[in-house]
JSON list of C-alpha atoms and ligand atoms in Angstrom, two decimals:
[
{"chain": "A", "resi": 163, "resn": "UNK", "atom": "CA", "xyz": [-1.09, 22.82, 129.52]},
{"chain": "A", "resi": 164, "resn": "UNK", "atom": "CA", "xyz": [1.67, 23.69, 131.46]},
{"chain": "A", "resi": 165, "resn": "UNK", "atom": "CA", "xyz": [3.39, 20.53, 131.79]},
{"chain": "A", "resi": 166, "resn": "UNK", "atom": "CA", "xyz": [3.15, 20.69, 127.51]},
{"chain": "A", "resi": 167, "resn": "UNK", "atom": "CA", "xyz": [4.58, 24.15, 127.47]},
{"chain": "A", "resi": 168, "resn": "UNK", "atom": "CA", "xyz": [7.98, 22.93, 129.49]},
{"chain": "A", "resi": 169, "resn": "UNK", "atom": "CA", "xyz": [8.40, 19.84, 127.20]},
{"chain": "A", "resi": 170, "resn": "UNK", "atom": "CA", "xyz": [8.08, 22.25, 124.44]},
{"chain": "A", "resi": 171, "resn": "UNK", "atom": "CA", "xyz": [10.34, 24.85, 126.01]},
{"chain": "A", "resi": 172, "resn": "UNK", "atom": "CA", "xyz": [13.15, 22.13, 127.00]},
{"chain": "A", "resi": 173, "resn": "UNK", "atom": "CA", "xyz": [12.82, 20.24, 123.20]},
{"chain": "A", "resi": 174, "resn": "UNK", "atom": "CA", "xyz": [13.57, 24.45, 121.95]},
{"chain": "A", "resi": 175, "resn": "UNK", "atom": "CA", "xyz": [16.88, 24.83, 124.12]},
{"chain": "A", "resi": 176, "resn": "UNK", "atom": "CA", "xyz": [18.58, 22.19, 122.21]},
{"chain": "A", "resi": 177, "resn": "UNK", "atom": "CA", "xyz": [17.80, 22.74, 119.10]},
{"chain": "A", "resi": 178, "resn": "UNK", "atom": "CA", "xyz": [19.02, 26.11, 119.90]},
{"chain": "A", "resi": 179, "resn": "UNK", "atom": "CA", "xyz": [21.90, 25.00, 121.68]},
{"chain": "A", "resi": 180, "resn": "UNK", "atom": "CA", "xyz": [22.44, 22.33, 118.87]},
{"chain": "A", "resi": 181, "resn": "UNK", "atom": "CA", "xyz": [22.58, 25.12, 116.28]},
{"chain": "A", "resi": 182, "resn": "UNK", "atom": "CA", "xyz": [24.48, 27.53, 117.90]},
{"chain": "A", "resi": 183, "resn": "UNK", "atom": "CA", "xyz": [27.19, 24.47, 118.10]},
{"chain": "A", "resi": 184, "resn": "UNK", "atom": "CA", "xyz": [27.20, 24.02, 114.33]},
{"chain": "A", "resi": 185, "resn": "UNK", "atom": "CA", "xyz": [27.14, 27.87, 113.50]},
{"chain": "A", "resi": 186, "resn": "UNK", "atom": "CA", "xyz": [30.25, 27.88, 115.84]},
{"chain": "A", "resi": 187, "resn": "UNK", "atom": "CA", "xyz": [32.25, 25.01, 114.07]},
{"chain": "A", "resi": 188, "resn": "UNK", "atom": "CA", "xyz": [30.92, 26.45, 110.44]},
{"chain": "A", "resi": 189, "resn": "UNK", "atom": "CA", "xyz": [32.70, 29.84, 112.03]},
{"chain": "A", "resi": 190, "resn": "UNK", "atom": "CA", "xyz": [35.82, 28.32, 112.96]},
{"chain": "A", "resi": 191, "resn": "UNK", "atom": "CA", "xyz": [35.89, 26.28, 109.93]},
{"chain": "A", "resi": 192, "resn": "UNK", "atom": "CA", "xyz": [35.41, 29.58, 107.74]},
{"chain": "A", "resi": 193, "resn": "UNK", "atom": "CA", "xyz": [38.15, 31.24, 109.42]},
{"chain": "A", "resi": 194, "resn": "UNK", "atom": "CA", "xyz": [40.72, 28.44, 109.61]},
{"chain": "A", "resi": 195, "resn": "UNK", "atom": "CA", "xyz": [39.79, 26.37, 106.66]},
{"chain": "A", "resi": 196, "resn": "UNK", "atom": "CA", "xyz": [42.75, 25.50, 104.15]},
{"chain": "A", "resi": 197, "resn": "UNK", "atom": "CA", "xyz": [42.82, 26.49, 100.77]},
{"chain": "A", "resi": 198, "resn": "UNK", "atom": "CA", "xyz": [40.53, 25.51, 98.27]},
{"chain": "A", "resi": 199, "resn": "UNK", "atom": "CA", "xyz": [43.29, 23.61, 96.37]},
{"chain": "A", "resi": 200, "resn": "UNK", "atom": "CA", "xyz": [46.94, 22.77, 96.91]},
{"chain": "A", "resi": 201, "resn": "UNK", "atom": "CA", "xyz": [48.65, 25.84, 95.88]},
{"chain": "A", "resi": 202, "resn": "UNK", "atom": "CA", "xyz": [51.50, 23.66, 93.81]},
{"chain": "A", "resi": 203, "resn": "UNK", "atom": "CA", "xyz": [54.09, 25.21, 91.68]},
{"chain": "A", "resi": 204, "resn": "UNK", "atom": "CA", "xyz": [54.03, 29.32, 91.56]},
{"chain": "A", "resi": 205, "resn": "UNK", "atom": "CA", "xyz": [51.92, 30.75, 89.23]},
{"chain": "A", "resi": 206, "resn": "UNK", "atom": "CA", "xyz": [50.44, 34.54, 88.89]},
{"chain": "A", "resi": 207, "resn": "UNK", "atom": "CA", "xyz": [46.58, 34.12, 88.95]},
{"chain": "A", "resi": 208, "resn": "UNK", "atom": "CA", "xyz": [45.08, 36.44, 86.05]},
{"chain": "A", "resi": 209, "resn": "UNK", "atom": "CA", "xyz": [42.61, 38.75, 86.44]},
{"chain": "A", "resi": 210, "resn": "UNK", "atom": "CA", "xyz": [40.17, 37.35, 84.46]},
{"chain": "A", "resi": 211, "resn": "UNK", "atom": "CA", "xyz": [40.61, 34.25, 86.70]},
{"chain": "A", "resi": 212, "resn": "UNK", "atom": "CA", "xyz": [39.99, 36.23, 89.97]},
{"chain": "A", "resi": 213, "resn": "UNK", "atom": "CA", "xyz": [37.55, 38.34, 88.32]},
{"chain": "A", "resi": 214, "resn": "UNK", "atom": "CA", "xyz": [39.03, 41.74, 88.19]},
{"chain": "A", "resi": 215, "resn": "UNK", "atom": "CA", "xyz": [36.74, 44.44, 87.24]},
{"chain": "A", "resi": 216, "resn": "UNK", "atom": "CA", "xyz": [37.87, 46.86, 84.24]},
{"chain": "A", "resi": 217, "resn": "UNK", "atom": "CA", "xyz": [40.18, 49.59, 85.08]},
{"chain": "A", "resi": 218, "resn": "UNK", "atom": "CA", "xyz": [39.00, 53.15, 83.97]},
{"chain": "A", "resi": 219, "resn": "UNK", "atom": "CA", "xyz": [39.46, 54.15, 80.34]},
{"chain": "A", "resi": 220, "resn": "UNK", "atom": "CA", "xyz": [41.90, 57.05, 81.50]},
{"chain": "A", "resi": 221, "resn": "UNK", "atom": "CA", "xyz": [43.99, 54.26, 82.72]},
{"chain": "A", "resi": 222, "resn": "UNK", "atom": "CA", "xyz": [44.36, 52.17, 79.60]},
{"chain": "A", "resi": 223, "resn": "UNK", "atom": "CA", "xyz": [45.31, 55.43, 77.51]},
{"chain": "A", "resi": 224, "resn": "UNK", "atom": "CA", "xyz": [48.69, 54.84, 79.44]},
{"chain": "A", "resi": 225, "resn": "UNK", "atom": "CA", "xyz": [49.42, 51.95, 78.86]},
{"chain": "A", "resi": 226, "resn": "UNK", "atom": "CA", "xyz": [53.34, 52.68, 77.36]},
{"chain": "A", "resi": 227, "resn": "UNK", "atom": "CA", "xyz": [56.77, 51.39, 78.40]},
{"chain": "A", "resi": 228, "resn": "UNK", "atom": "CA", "xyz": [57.79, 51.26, 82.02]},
{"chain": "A", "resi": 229, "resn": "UNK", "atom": "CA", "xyz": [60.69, 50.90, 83.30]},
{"chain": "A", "resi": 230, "resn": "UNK", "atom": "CA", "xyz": [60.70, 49.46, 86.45]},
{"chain": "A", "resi": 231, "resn": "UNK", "atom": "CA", "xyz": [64.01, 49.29, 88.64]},
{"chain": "A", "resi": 232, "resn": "UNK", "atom": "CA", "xyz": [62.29, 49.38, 92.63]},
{"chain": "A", "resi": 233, "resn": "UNK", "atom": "CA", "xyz": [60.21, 47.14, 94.36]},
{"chain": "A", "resi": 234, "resn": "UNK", "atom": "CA", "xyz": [58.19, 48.40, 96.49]},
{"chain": "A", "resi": 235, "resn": "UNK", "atom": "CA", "xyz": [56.54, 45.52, 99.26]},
{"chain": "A", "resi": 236, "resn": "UNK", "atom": "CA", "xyz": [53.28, 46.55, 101.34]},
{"chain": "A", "resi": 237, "resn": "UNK", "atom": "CA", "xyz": [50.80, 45.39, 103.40]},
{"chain": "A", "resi": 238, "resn": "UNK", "atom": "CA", "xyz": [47.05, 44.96, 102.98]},
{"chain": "A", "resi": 239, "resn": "UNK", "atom": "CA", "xyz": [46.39, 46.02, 106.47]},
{"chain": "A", "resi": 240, "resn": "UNK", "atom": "CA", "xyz": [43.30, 43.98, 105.84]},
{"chain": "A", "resi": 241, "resn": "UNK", "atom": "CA", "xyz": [42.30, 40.30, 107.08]},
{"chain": "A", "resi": 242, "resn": "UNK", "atom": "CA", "xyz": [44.44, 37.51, 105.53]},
{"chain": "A", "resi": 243, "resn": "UNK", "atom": "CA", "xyz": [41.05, 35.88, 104.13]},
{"chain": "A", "resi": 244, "resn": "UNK", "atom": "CA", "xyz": [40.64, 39.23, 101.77]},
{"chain": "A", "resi": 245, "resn": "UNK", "atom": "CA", "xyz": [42.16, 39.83, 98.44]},
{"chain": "A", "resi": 246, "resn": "UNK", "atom": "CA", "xyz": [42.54, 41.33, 95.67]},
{"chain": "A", "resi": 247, "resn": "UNK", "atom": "CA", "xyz": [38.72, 41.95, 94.55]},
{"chain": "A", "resi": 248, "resn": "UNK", "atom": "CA", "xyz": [38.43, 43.91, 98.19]},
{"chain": "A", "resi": 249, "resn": "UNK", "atom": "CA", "xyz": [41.36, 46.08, 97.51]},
{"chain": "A", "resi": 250, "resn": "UNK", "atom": "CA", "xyz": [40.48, 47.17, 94.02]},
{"chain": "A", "resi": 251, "resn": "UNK", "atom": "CA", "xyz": [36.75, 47.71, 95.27]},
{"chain": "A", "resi": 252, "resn": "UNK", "atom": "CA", "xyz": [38.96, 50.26, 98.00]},
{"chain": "A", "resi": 253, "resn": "UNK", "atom": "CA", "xyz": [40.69, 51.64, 95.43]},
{"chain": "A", "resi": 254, "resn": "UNK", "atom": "CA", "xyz": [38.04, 52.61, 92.58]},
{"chain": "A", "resi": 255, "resn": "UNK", "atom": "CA", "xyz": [35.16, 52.56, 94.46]},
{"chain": "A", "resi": 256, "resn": "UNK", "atom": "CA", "xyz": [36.41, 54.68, 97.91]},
{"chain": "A", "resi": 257, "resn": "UNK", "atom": "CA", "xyz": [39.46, 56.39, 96.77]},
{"chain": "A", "resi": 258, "resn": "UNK", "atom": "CA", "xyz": [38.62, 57.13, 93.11]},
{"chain": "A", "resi": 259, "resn": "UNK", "atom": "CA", "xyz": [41.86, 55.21, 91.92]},
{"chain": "A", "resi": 260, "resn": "UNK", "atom": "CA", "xyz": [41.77, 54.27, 88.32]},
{"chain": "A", "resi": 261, "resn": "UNK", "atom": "CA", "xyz": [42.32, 50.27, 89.05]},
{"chain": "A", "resi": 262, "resn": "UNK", "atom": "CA", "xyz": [43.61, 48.65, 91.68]},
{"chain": "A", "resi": 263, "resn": "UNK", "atom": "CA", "xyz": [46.83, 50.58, 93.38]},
{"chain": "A", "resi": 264, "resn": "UNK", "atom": "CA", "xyz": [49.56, 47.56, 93.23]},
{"chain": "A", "resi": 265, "resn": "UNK", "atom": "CA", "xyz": [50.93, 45.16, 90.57]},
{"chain": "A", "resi": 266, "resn": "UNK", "atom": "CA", "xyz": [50.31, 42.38, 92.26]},
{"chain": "A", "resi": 267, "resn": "UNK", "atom": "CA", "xyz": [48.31, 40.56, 95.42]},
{"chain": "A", "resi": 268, "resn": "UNK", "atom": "CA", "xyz": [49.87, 37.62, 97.53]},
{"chain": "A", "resi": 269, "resn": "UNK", "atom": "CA", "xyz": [47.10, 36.37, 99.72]},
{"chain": "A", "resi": 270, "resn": "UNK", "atom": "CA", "xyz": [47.72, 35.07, 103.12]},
{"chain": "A", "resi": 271, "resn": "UNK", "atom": "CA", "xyz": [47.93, 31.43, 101.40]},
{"chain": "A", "resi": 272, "resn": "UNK", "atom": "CA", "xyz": [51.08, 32.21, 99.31]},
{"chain": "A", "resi": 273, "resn": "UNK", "atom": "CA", "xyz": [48.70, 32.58, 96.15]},
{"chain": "A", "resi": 274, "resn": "UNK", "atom": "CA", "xyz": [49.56, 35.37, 93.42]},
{"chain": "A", "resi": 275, "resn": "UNK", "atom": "CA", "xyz": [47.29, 37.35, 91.86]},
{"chain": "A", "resi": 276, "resn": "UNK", "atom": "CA", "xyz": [47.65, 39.71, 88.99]},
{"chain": "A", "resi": 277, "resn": "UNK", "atom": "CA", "xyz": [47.06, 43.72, 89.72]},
{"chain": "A", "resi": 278, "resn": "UNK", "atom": "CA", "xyz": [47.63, 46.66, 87.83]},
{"chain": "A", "resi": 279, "resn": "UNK", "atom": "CA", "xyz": [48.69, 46.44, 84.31]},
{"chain": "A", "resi": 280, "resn": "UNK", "atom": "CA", "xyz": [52.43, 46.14, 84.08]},
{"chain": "A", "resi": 281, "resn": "UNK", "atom": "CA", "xyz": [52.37, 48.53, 81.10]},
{"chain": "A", "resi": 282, "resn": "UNK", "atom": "CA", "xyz": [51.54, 51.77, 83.22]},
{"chain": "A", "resi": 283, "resn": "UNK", "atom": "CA", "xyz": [52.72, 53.45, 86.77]},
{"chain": "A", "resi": 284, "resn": "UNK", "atom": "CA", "xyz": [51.33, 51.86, 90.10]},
{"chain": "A", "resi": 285, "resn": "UNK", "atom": "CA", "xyz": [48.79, 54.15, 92.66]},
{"chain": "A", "resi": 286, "resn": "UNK", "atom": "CA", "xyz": [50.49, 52.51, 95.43]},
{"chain": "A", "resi": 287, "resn": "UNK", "atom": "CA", "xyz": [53.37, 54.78, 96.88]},
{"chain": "A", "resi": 288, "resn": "UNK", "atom": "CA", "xyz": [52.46, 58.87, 96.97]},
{"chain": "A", "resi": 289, "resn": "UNK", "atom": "CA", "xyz": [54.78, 60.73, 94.64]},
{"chain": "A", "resi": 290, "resn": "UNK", "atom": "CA", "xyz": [56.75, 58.04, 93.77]},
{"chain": "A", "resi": 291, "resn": "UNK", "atom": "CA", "xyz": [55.08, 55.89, 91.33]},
{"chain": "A", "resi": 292, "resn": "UNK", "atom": "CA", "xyz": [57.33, 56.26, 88.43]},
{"chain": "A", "resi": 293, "resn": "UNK", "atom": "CA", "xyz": [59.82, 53.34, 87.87]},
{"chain": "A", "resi": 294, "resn": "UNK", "atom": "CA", "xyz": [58.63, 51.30, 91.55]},
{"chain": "A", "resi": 295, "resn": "UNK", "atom": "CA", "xyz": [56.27, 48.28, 91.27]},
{"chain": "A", "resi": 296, "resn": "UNK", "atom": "CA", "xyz": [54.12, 47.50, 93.80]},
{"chain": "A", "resi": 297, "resn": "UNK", "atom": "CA", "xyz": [53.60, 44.20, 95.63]},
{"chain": "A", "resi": 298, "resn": "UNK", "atom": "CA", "xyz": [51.09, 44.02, 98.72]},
{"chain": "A", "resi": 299, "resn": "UNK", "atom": "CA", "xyz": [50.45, 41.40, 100.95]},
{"chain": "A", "resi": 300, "resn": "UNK", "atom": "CA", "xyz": [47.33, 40.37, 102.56]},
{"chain": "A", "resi": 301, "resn": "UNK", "atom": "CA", "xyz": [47.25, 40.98, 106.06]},
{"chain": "A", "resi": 302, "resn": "UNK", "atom": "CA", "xyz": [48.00, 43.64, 108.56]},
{"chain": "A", "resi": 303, "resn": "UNK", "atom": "CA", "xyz": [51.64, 43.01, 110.14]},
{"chain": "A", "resi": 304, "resn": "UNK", "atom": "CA", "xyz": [51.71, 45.58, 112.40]},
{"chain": "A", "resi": 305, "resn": "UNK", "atom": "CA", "xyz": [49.75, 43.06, 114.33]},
{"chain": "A", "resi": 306, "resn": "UNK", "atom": "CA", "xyz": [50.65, 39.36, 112.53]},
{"chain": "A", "resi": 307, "resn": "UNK", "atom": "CA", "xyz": [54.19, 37.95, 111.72]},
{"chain": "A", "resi": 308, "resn": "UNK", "atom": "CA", "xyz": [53.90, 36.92, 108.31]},
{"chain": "A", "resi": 309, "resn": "UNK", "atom": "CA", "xyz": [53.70, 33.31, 107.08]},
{"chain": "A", "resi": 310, "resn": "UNK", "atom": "CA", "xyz": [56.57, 31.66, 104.99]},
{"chain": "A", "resi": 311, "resn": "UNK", "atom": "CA", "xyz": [54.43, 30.43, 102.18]},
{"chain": "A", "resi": 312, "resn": "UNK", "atom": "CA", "xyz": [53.55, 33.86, 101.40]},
{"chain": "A", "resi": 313, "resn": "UNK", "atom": "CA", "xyz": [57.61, 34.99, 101.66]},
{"chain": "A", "resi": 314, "resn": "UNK", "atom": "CA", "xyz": [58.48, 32.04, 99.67]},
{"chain": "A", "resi": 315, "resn": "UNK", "atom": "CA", "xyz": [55.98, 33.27, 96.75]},
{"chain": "A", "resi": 316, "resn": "UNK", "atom": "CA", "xyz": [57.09, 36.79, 97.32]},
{"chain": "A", "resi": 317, "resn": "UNK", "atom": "CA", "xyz": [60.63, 35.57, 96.38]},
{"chain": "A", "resi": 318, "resn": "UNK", "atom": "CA", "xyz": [59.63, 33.89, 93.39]},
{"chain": "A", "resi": 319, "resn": "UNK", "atom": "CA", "xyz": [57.82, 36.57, 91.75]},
{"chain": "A", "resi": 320, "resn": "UNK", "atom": "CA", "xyz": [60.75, 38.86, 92.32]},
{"chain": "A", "resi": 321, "resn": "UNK", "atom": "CA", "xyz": [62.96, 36.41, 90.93]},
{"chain": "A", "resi": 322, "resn": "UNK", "atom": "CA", "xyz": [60.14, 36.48, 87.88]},
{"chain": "A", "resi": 323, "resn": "UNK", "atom": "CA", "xyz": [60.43, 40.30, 87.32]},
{"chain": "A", "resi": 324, "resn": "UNK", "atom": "CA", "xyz": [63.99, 40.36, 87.36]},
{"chain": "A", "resi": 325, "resn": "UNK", "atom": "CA", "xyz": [64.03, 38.81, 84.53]},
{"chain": "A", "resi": 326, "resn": "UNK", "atom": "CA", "xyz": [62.18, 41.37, 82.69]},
{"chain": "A", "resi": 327, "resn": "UNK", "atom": "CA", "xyz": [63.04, 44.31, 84.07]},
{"chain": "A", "resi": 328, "resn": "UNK", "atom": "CA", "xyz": [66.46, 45.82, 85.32]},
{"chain": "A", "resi": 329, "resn": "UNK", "atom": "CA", "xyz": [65.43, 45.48, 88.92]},
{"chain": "A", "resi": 330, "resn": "UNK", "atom": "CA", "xyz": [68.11, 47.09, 91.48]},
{"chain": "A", "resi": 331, "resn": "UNK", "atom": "CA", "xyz": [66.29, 48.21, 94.80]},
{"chain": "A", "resi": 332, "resn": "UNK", "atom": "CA", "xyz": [64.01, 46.41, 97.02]},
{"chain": "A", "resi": 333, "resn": "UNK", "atom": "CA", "xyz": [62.42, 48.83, 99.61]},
{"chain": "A", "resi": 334, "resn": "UNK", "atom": "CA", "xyz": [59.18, 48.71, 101.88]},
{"chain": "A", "resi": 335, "resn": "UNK", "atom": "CA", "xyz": [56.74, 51.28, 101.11]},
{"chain": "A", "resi": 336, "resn": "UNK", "atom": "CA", "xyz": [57.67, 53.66, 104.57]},
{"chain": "A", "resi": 337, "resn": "UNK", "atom": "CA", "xyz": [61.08, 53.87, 103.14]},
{"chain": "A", "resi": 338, "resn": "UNK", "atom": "CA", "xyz": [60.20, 56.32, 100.17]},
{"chain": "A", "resi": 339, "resn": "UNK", "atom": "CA", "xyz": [57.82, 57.73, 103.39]},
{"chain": "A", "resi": 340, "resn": "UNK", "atom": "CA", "xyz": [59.57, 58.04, 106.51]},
{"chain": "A", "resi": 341, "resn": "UNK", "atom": "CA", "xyz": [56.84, 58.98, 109.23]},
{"chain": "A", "resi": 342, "resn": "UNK", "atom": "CA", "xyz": [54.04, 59.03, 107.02]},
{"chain": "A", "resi": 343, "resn": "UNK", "atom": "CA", "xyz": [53.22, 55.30, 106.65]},
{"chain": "A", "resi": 344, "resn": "UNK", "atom": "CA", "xyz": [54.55, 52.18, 108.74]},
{"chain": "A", "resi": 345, "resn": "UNK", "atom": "CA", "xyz": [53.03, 49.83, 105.69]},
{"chain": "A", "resi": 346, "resn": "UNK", "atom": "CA", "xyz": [54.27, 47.31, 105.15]},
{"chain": "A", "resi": 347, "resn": "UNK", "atom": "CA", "xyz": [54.19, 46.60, 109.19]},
{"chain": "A", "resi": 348, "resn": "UNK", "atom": "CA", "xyz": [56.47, 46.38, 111.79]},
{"chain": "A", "resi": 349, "resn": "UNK", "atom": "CA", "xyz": [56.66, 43.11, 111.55]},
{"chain": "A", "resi": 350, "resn": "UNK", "atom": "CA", "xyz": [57.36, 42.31, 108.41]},
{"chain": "A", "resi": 351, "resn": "UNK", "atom": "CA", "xyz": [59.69, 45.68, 107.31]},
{"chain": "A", "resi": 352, "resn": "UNK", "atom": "CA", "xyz": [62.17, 44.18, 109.03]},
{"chain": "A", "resi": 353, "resn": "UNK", "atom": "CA", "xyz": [62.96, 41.02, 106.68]},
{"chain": "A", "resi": 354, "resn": "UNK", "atom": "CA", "xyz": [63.12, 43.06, 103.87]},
{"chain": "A", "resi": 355, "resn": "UNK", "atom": "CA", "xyz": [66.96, 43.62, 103.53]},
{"chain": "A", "resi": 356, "resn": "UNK", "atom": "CA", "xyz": [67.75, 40.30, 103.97]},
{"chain": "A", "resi": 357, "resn": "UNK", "atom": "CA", "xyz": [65.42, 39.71, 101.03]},
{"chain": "A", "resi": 358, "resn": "UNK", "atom": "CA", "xyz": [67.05, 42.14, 99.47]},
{"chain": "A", "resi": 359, "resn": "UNK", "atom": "CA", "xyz": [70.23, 40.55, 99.93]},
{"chain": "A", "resi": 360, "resn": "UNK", "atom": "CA", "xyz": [69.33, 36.81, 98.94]},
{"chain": "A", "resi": 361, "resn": "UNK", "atom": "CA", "xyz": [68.28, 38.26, 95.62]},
{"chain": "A", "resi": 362, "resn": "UNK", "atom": "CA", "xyz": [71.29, 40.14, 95.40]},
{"chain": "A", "resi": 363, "resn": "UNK", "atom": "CA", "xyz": [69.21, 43.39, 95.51]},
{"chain": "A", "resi": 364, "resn": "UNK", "atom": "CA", "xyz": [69.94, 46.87, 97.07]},
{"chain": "A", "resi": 365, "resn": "UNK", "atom": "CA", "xyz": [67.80, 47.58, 99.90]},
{"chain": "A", "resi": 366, "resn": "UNK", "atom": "CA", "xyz": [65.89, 51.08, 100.28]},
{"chain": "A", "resi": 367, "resn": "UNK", "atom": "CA", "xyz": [64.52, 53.95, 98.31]},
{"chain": "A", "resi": 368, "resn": "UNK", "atom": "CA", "xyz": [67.93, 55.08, 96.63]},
{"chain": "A", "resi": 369, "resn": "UNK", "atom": "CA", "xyz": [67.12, 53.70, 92.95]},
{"chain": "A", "resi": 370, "resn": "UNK", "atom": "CA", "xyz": [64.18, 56.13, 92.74]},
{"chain": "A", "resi": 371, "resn": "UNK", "atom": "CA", "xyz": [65.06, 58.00, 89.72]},
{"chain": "A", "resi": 372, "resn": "UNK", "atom": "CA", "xyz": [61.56, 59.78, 88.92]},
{"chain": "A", "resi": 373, "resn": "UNK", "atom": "CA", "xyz": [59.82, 61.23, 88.62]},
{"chain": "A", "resi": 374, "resn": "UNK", "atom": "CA", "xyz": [59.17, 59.94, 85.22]},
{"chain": "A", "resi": 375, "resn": "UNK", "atom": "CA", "xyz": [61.98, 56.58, 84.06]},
{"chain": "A", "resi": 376, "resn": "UNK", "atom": "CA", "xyz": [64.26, 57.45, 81.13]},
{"chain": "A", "resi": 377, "resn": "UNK", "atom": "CA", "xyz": [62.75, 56.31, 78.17]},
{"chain": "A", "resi": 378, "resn": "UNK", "atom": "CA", "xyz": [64.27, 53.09, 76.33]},
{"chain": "A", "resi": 379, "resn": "UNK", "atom": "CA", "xyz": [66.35, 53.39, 73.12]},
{"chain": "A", "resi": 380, "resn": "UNK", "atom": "CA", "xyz": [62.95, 51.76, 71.58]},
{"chain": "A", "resi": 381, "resn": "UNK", "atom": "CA", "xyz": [60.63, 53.76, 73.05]},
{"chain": "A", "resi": 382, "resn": "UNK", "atom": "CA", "xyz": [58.24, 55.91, 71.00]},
{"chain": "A", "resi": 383, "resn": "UNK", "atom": "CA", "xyz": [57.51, 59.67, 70.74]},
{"chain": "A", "resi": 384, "resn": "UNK", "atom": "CA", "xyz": [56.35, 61.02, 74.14]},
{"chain": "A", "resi": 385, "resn": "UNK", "atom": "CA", "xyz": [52.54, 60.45, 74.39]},
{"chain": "A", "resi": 386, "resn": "UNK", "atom": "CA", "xyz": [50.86, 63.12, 75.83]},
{"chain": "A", "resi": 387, "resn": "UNK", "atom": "CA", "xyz": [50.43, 62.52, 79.48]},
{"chain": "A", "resi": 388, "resn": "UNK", "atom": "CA", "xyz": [46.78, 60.49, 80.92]},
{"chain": "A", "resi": 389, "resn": "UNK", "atom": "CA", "xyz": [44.54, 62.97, 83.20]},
{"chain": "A", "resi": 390, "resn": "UNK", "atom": "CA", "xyz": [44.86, 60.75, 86.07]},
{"chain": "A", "resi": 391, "resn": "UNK", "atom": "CA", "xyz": [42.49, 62.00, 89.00]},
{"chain": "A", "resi": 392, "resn": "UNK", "atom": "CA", "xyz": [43.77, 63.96, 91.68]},
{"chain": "A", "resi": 393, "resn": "UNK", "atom": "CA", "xyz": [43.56, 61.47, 94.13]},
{"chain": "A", "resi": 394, "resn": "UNK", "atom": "CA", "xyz": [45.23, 58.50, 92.14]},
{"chain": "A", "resi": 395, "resn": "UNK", "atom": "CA", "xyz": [48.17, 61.47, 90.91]},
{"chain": "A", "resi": 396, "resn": "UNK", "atom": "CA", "xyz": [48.91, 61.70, 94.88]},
{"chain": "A", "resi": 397, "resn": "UNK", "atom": "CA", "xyz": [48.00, 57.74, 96.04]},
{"chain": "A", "resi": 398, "resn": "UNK", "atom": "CA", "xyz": [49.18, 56.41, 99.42]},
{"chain": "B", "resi": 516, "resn": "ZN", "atom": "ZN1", "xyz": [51.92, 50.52, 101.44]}
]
């Protein structure tokens, strides 16, 4: 029945052009929805609460005193939507890193997120891992300029760990690198001295004192040292 057939055929275009319109604004709404909830006053979200997975025994045997007295700010290079359950899945489960690489996460929201255990050196900047704590940002901004939520939050949390630790340099991560790493992006490297400078901070590589910090007046008797794995002992 031909004239059945068209009816039928006409009745399937728009349901097919009806759902392609709602898979389009479920799309858009995916990638420019806002946060789940208000992000309100700073806070550092734990890893239990973003559901961190367990670093690798070898890492907790660090754990120890660490003296941190650099900064060190990268970039994600990832989408701003990712976070910090898709970089320590990189890190562990791709570049056989004992936990995630960095300290701490700021998503492309301005929301913190707890990394690497404070107690034991990052896997975030190659050969220079003693003493510097790493901070990365979600996003890639060698292509994006980055949001000032996310700046804002950044500034706060170094404010936070300057009151723990006897913080002097703030650097990007292609300072301790020249020419092997534009991370943390063209676009957002250069903010970072003025950073530096509202928190009263040096700006650049030159407090790297490694490769291992002096050890405090409290600290105890050296430990003997973790068998990281080759490729964590060398990260980024
Ligand atoms: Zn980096």
């Amino acid at each position: 029945m031909p004239a059945q057939q068209r009816r039928f055929s006409r009745s399937s275009l728009k349901w097919l052009a009806a759902l392609t319109t709602v898979g389009l604004l479920m799309g858009l709404y995916y990638f420019f929805r806002p946060p789940l909830v208000p992000l309100g006053p700073p806070t550092v979200i734990s890893r239990l609460e973003w559901g961190a997975q367990a670093p690798d025994p070898r890492l907790q045997s660090e754990a120890g005193p660490e003296v941190f007295n650099t900064i060190v700010i990268h970039h994600s290079a990832m989408q701003l939507y990712e976070g910090p359950r898709d970089i320590q899945y990189t890190h562990m489960h791709q570049r056989g890193f004992l936990d995630i690489g960095y300290h701490f996460v700021i998503d492309g929201w301005g929301r913190i997120y707890e990394g690497r255990s404070l107690a034991v050196h990052g896997a975030h900047v190659k050969e220079h891992n003693a003493g510097t704590l790493g901070i990365v940002l979600m996003g890639n901004y060698e292509e994006i300029v980055p949001a000032a939520e996310p700046l804002a939050r950044l500034k706060w949390l170094i404010r936070e760990l300057m009151q723990r630790y006897p913080i002097t340099h703030l650097a990007g991560h292609r300072d301790f690198l020249p020419g092997q790493t534009v991370c943390p992006g063209k676009n957002l490297e250069p903010l970072l001295p003025q950073l530096a400078a509202d928190l009263g901070l040096q700006f650049g590589a030159g407090g790297y004192s490694g490769p291992e910090p002096a050890a405090g007046p409290t600290a105890s008797p050296a430990v003997s040292p973790p068998s990281l794995s080759a490729s964590e002992a060398s990260s980024r």
